[in-house]
Amino acid sequence: MTRLLLHTWLPQLVMAACWLTGSQVAAQGWLADRSLTEGQGIRAGNLELHPGIGTEVGYDSNVFRHESDPISSPILRVSPHLDVSTLGQQRSASPRKTPPSVSFRGGIGAQAYLYLADYTPPANFEGDLSGDLVINPERPFSLALTEHLIYGFRPFGQANPRAALPDYRRIQNLAGARAQFASASGMFRTSLGYTFGVDRFVGQEFRWGSNLEHDGKLETSWSFLPFTTLLHQLQITRRSYSDTTAGIGSPLLLSSGSRVSSRIGLHGAITRKLSLTVLAGYAAGFYALGDDFDDIVGQLELRWSSSRTTSLVLGYDRGVFNSFLGNFRRIDKAYAKAQALMGGRFLVRAEVSGALHSFGAVLGTDLIQVGRTLDRLDPTIDATLFAEYRAAHWFGINTSLAYQANLTDYEFDLQRLGVPTAPITVDPARFNRLEAWLGLRVFY
């Protein structure tokens, strides 16, 4: 029975490592930045309320991210949300002469899904709850408190059509505090923050991947010219796996460890509309078992913005992150982003990126390689397009397209993982997937 379960969930770990090492659950385009897509709101004393609900019909060409036998499905999605914030400058009764003593923004949202094809997940929902409180904003000393809770259920990897669907439910929570100090002129700023993260997989198939993460960050900036700032960032992260033998256990090596990253650079305005950020540094990771790493990291980003709602970004980013495979993964990513809100009615967002994911040695718990090769390289492509027309100040019609592709030639050898009766001895990790949505939303 254990070997059958391993054959069922192991390929899903491949995709989990590539697509779910972050702490965000994908949401539809109009939820990505609600502050730009909300309506005028309802004033309740010193607070603003922004309710809304959307209904969409969609299509997923590869629900389980499978390379040779993709399962597609039409989908219905209903997405209510409620955001709350303190009054913005434009809604205050009179112009502010001094900044407020407290600012807050938070919200709650949910997405109910109904898959309409055979062998797809049952009707279920995802949700998020967030809150950001700043004490003494825009003053020499301020304190920011954050809380973000995310619940997801959508498949993040392959499934075996001959077995029952695994439990993909996942709960992530990030709670943090950040203290910021600034000089009277604001030319010098430094902040010290700490975030505690909990990542828990509910189902027994993935429970071994549950982990705790402590993240400390020190950021310092010095504006020595009117539009030029010297930046330094230092980040220390510690991840520990709570129980790698929980559920049915993992045949892959999962090792607790620490990661340190330091970057220094410049952010400067080339013209009133064009700005450039250049960061370079070094990162190192130390793990109880398996590969350690040390490597150069950095970022180069060029931004053009004619207003708050019209922008174009071109960039390259190189970073190293913790991973469920091989302890870590280095990501070299080139990307382009564009956004425009035209006439206050038509919103368009587009983003495309190409990346190369380089993993540490992927080993089993016996420290033996589990793939056809020891090293793993994953070239990936991601592209999204979102558009919405606001027929009224409270009503919008939207559509979105998203494409994902993993072009890796890495293959798991199932016999090395103790599944000698598997119908295939090699399991490819590559896949491609298209997701499309068309919907309506009401917001205020």
CSV table of C-alpha atoms in Angstrom, one decimal:
chain,number,residue,atom,x,y,z
A,1,MET,CA,0.0,0.0,0.0
A,2,THR,CA,2.8,2.4,0.9
A,3,ARG,CA,4.4,1.9,-2.5
A,4,LEU,CA,1.2,2.6,-4.3
A,5,LEU,CA,0.8,5.8,-2.3
A,6,LEU,CA,4.4,6.8,-3.2
A,7,HIS,CA,3.6,6.3,-6.9
A,8,THR,CA,0.5,8.5,-6.5
A,9,TRP,CA,1.9,11.6,-4.7
A,10,LEU,CA,5.6,11.6,-5.6
A,11,PRO,CA,5.2,13.4,-9.0
A,12,GLN,CA,3.2,16.1,-7.2
A,13,LEU,CA,6.2,16.9,-5.1
A,14,VAL,CA,8.0,17.8,-8.3
A,15,MET,CA,5.5,20.5,-9.1
A,16,ALA,CA,5.2,21.6,-5.5
A,17,ALA,CA,8.9,22.4,-5.4
A,18,CYS,CA,8.7,24.5,-8.6
A,19,TRP,CA,5.4,26.3,-8.1
A,20,LEU,CA,4.5,26.4,-4.4
A,21,THR,CA,7.7,27.4,-2.5
A,22,GLY,CA,6.3,30.9,-2.2
A,23,SER,CA,3.6,32.1,0.2
A,24,GLN,CA,1.0,33.4,-2.1
A,25,VAL,CA,-2.1,31.6,-3.5
A,26,ALA,CA,-2.9,32.7,-7.0
A,27,ALA,CA,-5.9,34.9,-7.2
A,28,GLN,CA,-7.8,36.4,-10.2
A,29,GLY,CA,-6.4,39.6,-11.6
A,30,TRP,CA,-8.8,42.0,-10.0
A,31,LEU,CA,-7.8,40.7,-6.5
A,32,ALA,CA,-4.0,41.1,-7.1
A,33,ASP,CA,-4.1,44.8,-6.1
A,34,ARG,CA,-7.5,45.7,-4.8
A,35,SER,CA,-6.4,49.3,-4.0
A,36,LEU,CA,-6.4,50.0,-7.7
A,37,THR,CA,-9.6,48.2,-8.6
A,38,GLU,CA,-12.0,49.0,-5.7
A,39,GLY,CA,-14.8,51.5,-5.9
A,40,GLN,CA,-15.5,54.6,-3.9
A,41,GLY,CA,-16.3,52.7,-0.8
A,42,ILE,CA,-18.7,53.1,2.1
A,43,ARG,CA,-17.6,55.4,4.9
A,44,ALA,CA,-18.1,54.1,8.4
A,45,GLY,CA,-16.6,56.7,10.8
A,46,ASN,CA,-12.9,56.8,10.3
A,47,LEU,CA,-12.9,53.7,8.2
A,48,GLU,CA,-13.7,52.8,4.5
A,49,LEU,CA,-15.5,49.6,3.6
A,50,HIS,CA,-15.0,48.1,0.1
A,51,PRO,CA,-17.3,45.0,-0.5
A,52,GLY,CA,-17.3,43.2,-3.8
A,53,ILE,CA,-18.2,39.9,-5.5
A,54,GLY,CA,-17.2,38.3,-8.8
A,55,THR,CA,-18.6,35.4,-10.8
A,56,GLU,CA,-16.5,33.8,-13.5
A,57,VAL,CA,-16.5,30.9,-15.9
A,58,GLY,CA,-13.0,29.4,-16.8
A,59,TYR,CA,-11.1,26.6,-18.4
A,60,ASP,CA,-7.9,24.8,-17.2
A,61,SER,CA,-6.2,22.8,-19.8
A,62,ASN,CA,-4.0,20.8,-17.4
A,63,VAL,CA,-5.6,20.6,-13.9
A,64,PHE,CA,-2.8,18.4,-12.5
A,65,ARG,CA,0.2,19.7,-14.4
A,66,HIS,CA,0.7,16.3,-16.1
A,67,GLU,CA,3.1,16.0,-19.1
A,68,SER,CA,1.7,13.0,-21.0
A,69,ASP,CA,-1.9,12.6,-19.9
A,70,PRO,CA,-3.4,16.1,-19.1
A,71,ILE,CA,-6.9,16.4,-17.7
A,72,SER,CA,-8.8,19.6,-18.7
A,73,SER,CA,-11.9,21.0,-17.1
A,74,PRO,CA,-14.3,23.9,-17.3
A,75,ILE,CA,-14.6,25.7,-14.0
A,76,LEU,CA,-17.0,28.0,-12.2
A,77,ARG,CA,-15.7,30.5,-9.7
A,78,VAL,CA,-17.4,32.9,-7.3
A,79,SER,CA,-15.3,35.3,-5.4
A,80,PRO,CA,-16.7,37.6,-2.6
A,81,HIS,CA,-14.4,40.0,-0.6
A,82,LEU,CA,-14.5,42.8,1.9
A,83,ASP,CA,-11.7,45.3,2.4
A,84,VAL,CA,-11.4,47.7,5.3
A,85,SER,CA,-9.0,50.7,5.6
A,86,THR,CA,-8.6,53.9,7.4
A,87,LEU,CA,-9.6,57.0,5.4
A,88,GLY,CA,-7.4,58.0,2.5
A,89,GLN,CA,-6.3,61.6,1.9
A,90,GLN,CA,-8.9,62.0,-0.9
A,91,ARG,CA,-11.8,60.9,1.4
A,92,SER,CA,-10.8,62.9,4.5
A,93,ALA,CA,-13.2,65.7,5.5
A,94,SER,CA,-10.3,68.3,5.1
A,95,PRO,CA,-6.7,68.2,3.9
A,96,ARG,CA,-4.4,66.7,6.4
A,97,LYS,CA,-1.8,69.0,7.9
A,98,THR,CA,-0.2,66.1,9.9
A,99,PRO,CA,-0.1,62.4,9.2
A,100,PRO,CA,-2.5,60.2,11.1
A,101,SER,CA,-1.3,58.4,14.2
A,102,VAL,CA,-2.4,55.0,12.9
A,103,SER,CA,-3.1,53.6,9.4
A,104,PHE,CA,-4.7,50.3,8.7
A,105,ARG,CA,-5.6,48.2,5.6
A,106,GLY,CA,-7.0,44.7,5.7
A,107,GLY,CA,-9.5,42.4,4.1
A,108,ILE,CA,-11.0,39.0,3.8
A,109,GLY,CA,-11.7,37.2,0.5
A,110,ALA,CA,-12.8,33.7,-0.7
A,111,GLN,CA,-12.9,31.9,-4.0
A,112,ALA,CA,-15.4,29.0,-4.4
A,113,TYR,CA,-14.6,26.6,-7.2
A,114,LEU,CA,-16.7,24.0,-9.1
A,115,TYR,CA,-14.9,21.8,-11.6
A,116,LEU,CA,-17.2,20.4,-14.3
A,117,ALA,CA,-15.1,17.5,-15.7
A,118,ASP,CA,-14.6,13.9,-14.5
A,119,TYR,CA,-11.8,13.1,-12.2
A,120,THR,CA,-11.3,16.6,-10.9
A,121,PRO,CA,-11.4,18.0,-7.4
A,122,PRO,CA,-14.8,18.3,-5.7
A,123,ALA,CA,-16.4,21.7,-5.1
A,124,ASN,CA,-14.3,23.6,-2.6
A,125,PHE,CA,-13.0,27.0,-1.7
A,126,GLU,CA,-9.9,29.0,-1.1
A,127,GLY,CA,-9.6,32.1,1.2
A,128,ASP,CA,-7.3,34.8,2.5
A,129,LEU,CA,-7.3,37.1,5.5
A,130,SER,CA,-4.9,40.0,5.8
A,131,GLY,CA,-4.2,43.0,8.0
A,132,ASP,CA,-1.5,45.7,7.9
A,133,LEU,CA,-1.3,48.1,10.8
A,134,VAL,CA,1.2,51.0,10.9
A,135,ILE,CA,1.7,53.0,14.1
A,136,ASN,CA,3.1,56.5,13.6
A,137,PRO,CA,3.2,56.4,9.8
A,138,GLU,CA,5.2,59.0,7.9
A,139,ARG,CA,7.1,59.9,11.1
A,140,PRO,CA,10.8,59.4,12.2
A,141,PHE,CA,9.8,56.3,14.1
A,142,SER,CA,7.1,53.9,13.0
A,143,LEU,CA,6.0,50.3,13.7
A,144,ALA,CA,4.3,48.1,11.2
A,145,LEU,CA,2.4,44.9,12.2
A,146,THR,CA,1.3,42.4,9.5
A,147,GLU,CA,-0.8,39.3,9.5
A,148,HIS,CA,-1.6,37.2,6.3
A,149,LEU,CA,-3.5,33.9,6.4
A,150,ILE,CA,-4.0,31.9,3.2
A,151,TYR,CA,-5.9,28.7,2.6
A,152,GLY,CA,-5.8,26.8,-0.6
A,153,PHE,CA,-7.0,23.5,-2.1
A,154,ARG,CA,-6.3,23.6,-5.9
A,155,PRO,CA,-4.1,20.9,-7.3
A,156,PHE,CA,-0.4,21.8,-7.5
A,157,GLY,CA,0.9,18.6,-9.0
A,158,GLN,CA,0.2,15.4,-10.8
A,159,ALA,CA,-2.3,12.8,-9.8
A,160,ASN,CA,-2.7,9.1,-10.6
A,161,PRO,CA,-6.0,8.5,-12.6
A,162,ARG,CA,-6.0,5.0,-11.2
A,163,ALA,CA,-6.2,6.2,-7.5
A,164,ALA,CA,-8.2,8.4,-5.4
A,165,LEU,CA,-7.3,12.1,-5.5
A,166,PRO,CA,-4.9,13.3,-2.8
A,167,ASP,CA,-5.7,16.0,-0.3
A,168,TYR,CA,-4.2,19.3,-1.7
A,169,ARG,CA,-5.3,21.5,1.1
A,170,ARG,CA,-2.6,23.9,2.4
A,171,ILE,CA,-2.6,26.6,5.1
A,172,GLN,CA,0.0,29.3,5.2
A,173,ASN,CA,0.3,32.1,7.8
A,174,LEU,CA,2.7,34.9,8.0
A,175,ALA,CA,2.9,37.2,11.0
A,176,GLY,CA,5.4,39.9,11.4
A,177,ALA,CA,6.6,43.2,12.8
A,178,ARG,CA,8.9,45.9,11.4
A,179,ALA,CA,10.4,48.9,13.1
A,180,GLN,CA,11.6,51.8,11.0
A,181,PHE,CA,13.8,54.7,12.0
A,182,ALA,CA,14.3,57.8,9.8
A,183,SER,CA,16.2,61.1,10.1
A,184,ALA,CA,14.2,64.3,10.4
A,185,SER,CA,14.8,65.0,6.7
A,186,GLY,CA,14.0,61.5,5.7
A,187,MET,CA,17.3,61.1,3.9
A,188,PHE,CA,18.4,58.3,6.1
A,189,ARG,CA,16.2,55.3,6.9
A,190,THR,CA,16.7,51.9,8.4
A,191,SER,CA,14.2,49.2,9.3
A,192,LEU,CA,14.4,45.9,11.2
A,193,GLY,CA,11.8,43.3,10.7
A,194,TYR,CA,10.9,39.8,11.7
A,195,THR,CA,8.3,37.4,10.2
A,196,PHE,CA,7.2,34.1,11.5
A,197,GLY,CA,5.8,31.7,8.9
A,198,VAL,CA,3.8,28.5,9.3
A,199,ASP,CA,3.2,26.3,6.2
A,200,ARG,CA,1.0,23.3,6.9
A,201,PHE,CA,-0.2,20.6,4.5
A,202,VAL,CA,-3.5,19.1,5.7
A,203,GLY,CA,-3.5,15.8,3.8
A,204,GLN,CA,-1.4,12.9,4.8
A,205,GLU,CA,0.2,12.7,1.3
A,206,PHE,CA,2.1,16.0,1.9
A,207,ARG,CA,2.1,16.5,5.6
A,208,TRP,CA,5.8,15.7,5.8
A,209,GLY,CA,6.4,19.0,4.0
A,210,SER,CA,4.9,21.1,6.7
A,211,ASN,CA,7.5,23.6,8.1
A,212,LEU,CA,8.2,26.6,10.2
A,213,GLU,CA,10.2,29.6,9.0
A,214,HIS,CA,11.8,32.5,10.9
A,215,ASP,CA,12.8,35.4,8.7
A,216,GLY,CA,14.8,38.5,9.8
A,217,LYS,CA,15.5,41.5,7.6
A,218,LEU,CA,17.5,44.6,8.0
A,219,GLU,CA,17.2,47.4,5.3
A,220,THR,CA,19.0,50.7,5.2
A,221,SER,CA,18.8,53.5,2.7
A,222,TRP,CA,20.5,56.8,2.3
A,223,SER,CA,19.3,59.5,-0.2
A,224,PHE,CA,22.4,61.4,-1.0
A,225,LEU,CA,21.1,63.1,-4.1
A,226,PRO,CA,17.5,64.4,-4.8
A,227,PHE,CA,16.5,61.3,-6.7
A,228,THR,CA,19.2,58.8,-5.9
A,229,THR,CA,19.3,56.3,-3.0
A,230,LEU,CA,21.9,53.9,-1.7
A,231,LEU,CA,20.4,50.7,-0.5
A,232,HIS,CA,21.5,47.7,1.6
A,233,GLN,CA,19.5,44.6,2.5
A,234,LEU,CA,20.5,41.8,4.8
A,235,GLN,CA,18.2,38.8,5.3
A,236,ILE,CA,18.5,35.7,7.5
A,237,THR,CA,16.0,32.9,7.1
A,238,ARG,CA,15.7,29.6,9.1
A,239,ARG,CA,13.4,26.8,8.0
A,240,SER,CA,12.7,23.7,10.0
A,241,TYR,CA,10.5,20.8,9.0
A,242,SER,CA,8.2,19.8,11.8
A,243,ASP,CA,7.9,16.1,11.0
A,244,THR,CA,9.3,14.7,7.7
A,245,THR,CA,7.8,11.3,8.7
A,246,ALA,CA,4.2,12.5,9.2
A,247,GLY,CA,1.4,11.0,7.1
A,248,ILE,CA,3.0,8.4,4.8
A,249,GLY,CA,6.5,10.0,5.1
A,250,SER,CA,8.8,11.4,2.4
A,251,PRO,CA,11.3,9.3,0.5
A,252,LEU,CA,13.1,12.5,-0.4
A,253,LEU,CA,15.7,14.2,1.7
A,254,LEU,CA,14.2,17.2,3.5
A,255,SER,CA,16.8,19.0,5.6
A,256,SER,CA,16.3,22.0,8.0
A,257,GLY,CA,18.7,24.8,7.3
A,258,SER,CA,19.5,28.5,7.3
A,259,ARG,CA,20.0,31.0,4.5
A,260,VAL,CA,21.8,34.3,4.6
A,261,SER,CA,21.6,37.0,1.8
A,262,SER,CA,23.2,40.4,1.6
A,263,ARG,CA,22.7,42.9,-1.3
A,264,ILE,CA,23.8,46.5,-1.8
A,265,GLY,CA,23.0,48.9,-4.7
A,266,LEU,CA,21.4,52.0,-6.0
A,267,HIS,CA,17.9,53.2,-6.8
A,268,GLY,CA,17.8,56.3,-8.9
A,269,ALA,CA,15.7,58.4,-11.2
A,270,ILE,CA,17.1,58.8,-14.7
A,271,THR,CA,14.3,61.2,-15.7
A,272,ARG,CA,11.0,62.2,-14.1
A,273,LYS,CA,9.3,59.1,-15.5
A,274,LEU,CA,12.3,56.6,-15.8
A,275,SER,CA,14.1,55.0,-12.9
A,276,LEU,CA,16.6,52.2,-12.4
A,277,THR,CA,17.5,49.8,-9.5
A,278,VAL,CA,20.7,47.9,-9.4
A,279,LEU,CA,21.5,45.5,-6.5
A,280,ALA,CA,24.3,42.9,-6.2
A,281,GLY,CA,25.4,40.7,-3.3
A,282,TYR,CA,26.0,37.2,-2.0
A,283,ALA,CA,23.9,34.4,-0.5
A,284,ALA,CA,24.8,31.3,1.4
A,285,GLY,CA,22.8,28.4,2.7
A,286,PHE,CA,23.7,25.8,5.4
A,287,TYR,CA,21.8,22.5,5.9
A,288,ALA,CA,22.0,19.6,8.2
A,289,LEU,CA,22.2,17.1,5.3
A,290,GLY,CA,22.6,17.4,1.6
A,291,ASP,CA,24.1,20.3,-0.4
A,292,ASP,CA,25.0,23.7,1.0
A,293,PHE,CA,25.4,26.6,-1.3
A,294,ASP,CA,27.0,30.0,-1.8
A,295,ASP,CA,26.4,32.2,-4.8
A,296,ILE,CA,26.1,35.7,-6.3
A,297,VAL,CA,22.7,37.3,-6.2
A,298,GLY,CA,21.3,40.5,-7.6
A,299,GLN,CA,18.7,42.5,-9.4
A,300,LEU,CA,18.5,44.9,-12.3
A,301,GLU,CA,15.2,46.7,-12.9
A,302,LEU,CA,14.2,49.5,-15.2
A,303,ARG,CA,10.8,51.2,-14.6
A,304,TRP,CA,8.9,53.7,-16.6
A,305,SER,CA,5.8,55.3,-15.1
A,306,SER,CA,3.7,58.2,-16.4
A,307,SER,CA,1.2,58.0,-13.5
A,308,ARG,CA,0.2,55.7,-10.6
A,309,THR,CA,-1.8,53.5,-12.9
A,310,THR,CA,0.4,53.4,-16.0
A,311,SER,CA,3.8,51.7,-15.8
A,312,LEU,CA,6.2,49.4,-17.6
A,313,VAL,CA,8.9,47.3,-15.8
A,314,LEU,CA,11.8,45.4,-17.3
A,315,GLY,CA,14.1,43.4,-15.1
A,316,TYR,CA,16.4,40.5,-14.2
A,317,ASP,CA,16.5,38.9,-10.8
A,318,ARG,CA,18.9,36.2,-9.4
A,319,GLY,CA,18.1,34.7,-6.0
A,320,VAL,CA,18.4,31.6,-4.0
A,321,PHE,CA,15.4,30.1,-2.1
A,322,ASN,CA,14.6,27.1,0.1
A,323,SER,CA,13.1,24.2,-1.7
A,324,PHE,CA,11.3,20.9,-1.1
A,325,LEU,CA,13.8,19.4,-3.6
A,326,GLY,CA,17.6,19.5,-3.1
A,327,ASN,CA,17.4,21.8,-0.1
A,328,PHE,CA,17.5,25.0,-2.3
A,329,ARG,CA,16.9,26.3,-5.8
A,330,ARG,CA,18.6,29.2,-7.5
A,331,ILE,CA,16.4,31.2,-9.9
A,332,ASP,CA,17.6,33.3,-12.7
A,333,LYS,CA,14.6,35.2,-14.0
A,334,ALA,CA,14.0,37.8,-16.7
A,335,TYR,CA,10.7,39.5,-16.7
A,336,ALA,CA,8.5,42.3,-18.1
A,337,LYS,CA,5.4,43.9,-16.6
A,338,ALA,CA,3.0,46.5,-17.9
A,339,GLN,CA,-0.1,48.1,-16.5
A,340,ALA,CA,-2.5,50.8,-17.6
A,341,LEU,CA,-5.8,52.2,-16.4
A,342,MET,CA,-7.3,54.3,-19.2
A,343,GLY,CA,-10.0,56.8,-18.7
A,344,GLY,CA,-10.7,55.4,-15.3
A,345,ARG,CA,-12.7,52.5,-17.0
A,346,PHE,CA,-10.4,50.1,-18.8
A,347,LEU,CA,-7.7,48.3,-16.9
A,348,VAL,CA,-5.0,46.1,-18.6
A,349,ARG,CA,-2.2,44.2,-16.9
A,350,ALA,CA,0.3,41.9,-18.6
A,351,GLU,CA,3.4,40.0,-17.3
A,352,VAL,CA,5.7,37.6,-18.9
A,353,SER,CA,8.8,35.9,-17.5
A,354,GLY,CA,11.4,33.3,-18.4
A,355,ALA,CA,13.4,31.6,-15.7
A,356,LEU,CA,16.0,28.9,-15.0
A,357,HIS,CA,15.6,27.0,-11.7
A,358,SER,CA,18.8,25.3,-10.6
A,359,PHE,CA,18.3,22.8,-7.7
A,360,GLY,CA,20.7,21.3,-5.3
A,361,ALA,CA,21.3,17.5,-5.6
A,362,VAL,CA,17.9,15.8,-5.4
A,363,LEU,CA,18.4,12.9,-3.0
A,364,GLY,CA,16.4,10.3,-1.2
A,365,THR,CA,16.5,9.8,2.6
A,366,ASP,CA,19.3,7.2,2.0
A,367,LEU,CA,21.3,10.0,0.3
A,368,ILE,CA,21.1,8.2,-3.1
A,369,GLN,CA,20.0,10.2,-6.2
A,370,VAL,CA,16.3,9.5,-7.1
A,371,GLY,CA,16.3,10.9,-10.7
A,372,ARG,CA,17.9,9.8,-13.9
A,373,THR,CA,20.5,12.6,-13.2
A,374,LEU,CA,21.8,14.1,-10.0
A,375,ASP,CA,21.4,17.7,-11.0
A,376,ARG,CA,18.1,19.2,-12.0
A,377,LEU,CA,17.6,22.3,-14.2
A,378,ASP,CA,14.0,23.6,-14.9
A,379,PRO,CA,13.6,26.2,-17.7
A,380,THR,CA,10.1,27.8,-17.1
A,381,ILE,CA,7.8,30.2,-18.9
A,382,ASP,CA,5.0,32.2,-17.2
A,383,ALA,CA,2.7,34.7,-18.9
A,384,THR,CA,-0.5,36.4,-17.7
A,385,LEU,CA,-2.9,38.9,-19.3
A,386,PHE,CA,-5.8,40.6,-17.5
A,387,ALA,CA,-8.2,43.1,-18.8
A,388,GLU,CA,-11.3,44.7,-17.2
A,389,TYR,CA,-13.9,47.2,-18.5
A,390,ARG,CA,-15.8,49.2,-15.9
A,391,ALA,CA,-19.2,49.7,-17.4
A,392,ALA,CA,-20.1,51.7,-14.2
A,393,HIS,CA,-18.3,52.8,-11.1
A,394,TRP,CA,-19.7,49.7,-9.4
A,395,PHE,CA,-19.7,47.1,-12.2
A,396,GLY,CA,-16.9,45.5,-14.3
A,397,ILE,CA,-16.5,42.9,-17.0
A,398,ASN,CA,-13.1,41.1,-17.0
A,399,THR,CA,-11.1,38.4,-18.7
A,400,SER,CA,-7.8,36.8,-18.0
A,401,LEU,CA,-5.3,34.4,-19.6
A,402,ALA,CA,-2.4,32.6,-17.9
A,403,TYR,CA,0.1,30.2,-19.4
A,404,GLN,CA,2.7,28.1,-17.5
A,405,ALA,CA,5.3,25.8,-18.9
A,406,ASN,CA,8.1,23.7,-17.4
A,407,LEU,CA,10.5,22.6,-20.1
A,408,THR,CA,12.8,20.5,-17.9
A,409,ASP,CA,14.2,17.1,-19.1
A,410,TYR,CA,14.5,15.9,-15.5
A,411,GLU,CA,12.9,12.5,-14.8
A,412,PHE,CA,12.3,10.7,-11.6
A,413,ASP,CA,13.2,7.0,-11.6
A,414,LEU,CA,10.3,5.4,-9.8
A,415,GLN,CA,12.2,2.1,-9.3
A,416,ARG,CA,15.0,3.9,-7.4
A,417,LEU,CA,12.2,5.3,-5.2
A,418,GLY,CA,10.9,1.9,-4.2
A,419,VAL,CA,8.1,1.5,-6.7
A,420,PRO,CA,9.3,-1.5,-8.8
A,421,THR,CA,5.7,-2.4,-9.8
A,422,ALA,CA,5.0,1.1,-11.4
A,423,PRO,CA,3.7,0.9,-15.0
A,424,ILE,CA,6.6,3.3,-16.0
A,425,THR,CA,10.0,3.5,-14.6
A,426,VAL,CA,10.5,7.2,-15.5
A,427,ASP,CA,8.3,10.1,-14.5
A,428,PRO,CA,8.9,13.3,-16.5
A,429,ALA,CA,8.6,16.6,-14.6
A,430,ARG,CA,7.8,18.8,-17.6
A,431,PHE,CA,4.3,20.2,-18.4
A,432,ASN,CA,2.4,23.1,-19.9
A,433,ARG,CA,-0.8,24.6,-18.9
A,434,LEU,CA,-3.3,27.3,-20.1
A,435,GLU,CA,-5.9,28.9,-17.9
A,436,ALA,CA,-8.6,31.3,-19.2
A,437,TRP,CA,-11.4,33.2,-17.4
A,438,LEU,CA,-14.3,35.4,-18.3
A,439,GLY,CA,-16.4,37.1,-15.6
A,440,LEU,CA,-18.4,39.9,-14.0
A,441,ARG,CA,-17.9,41.7,-10.7
A,442,VAL,CA,-19.8,44.1,-8.6
A,443,PHE,CA,-17.7,46.3,-6.2
A,444,TYR,CA,-18.1,49.4,-4.1
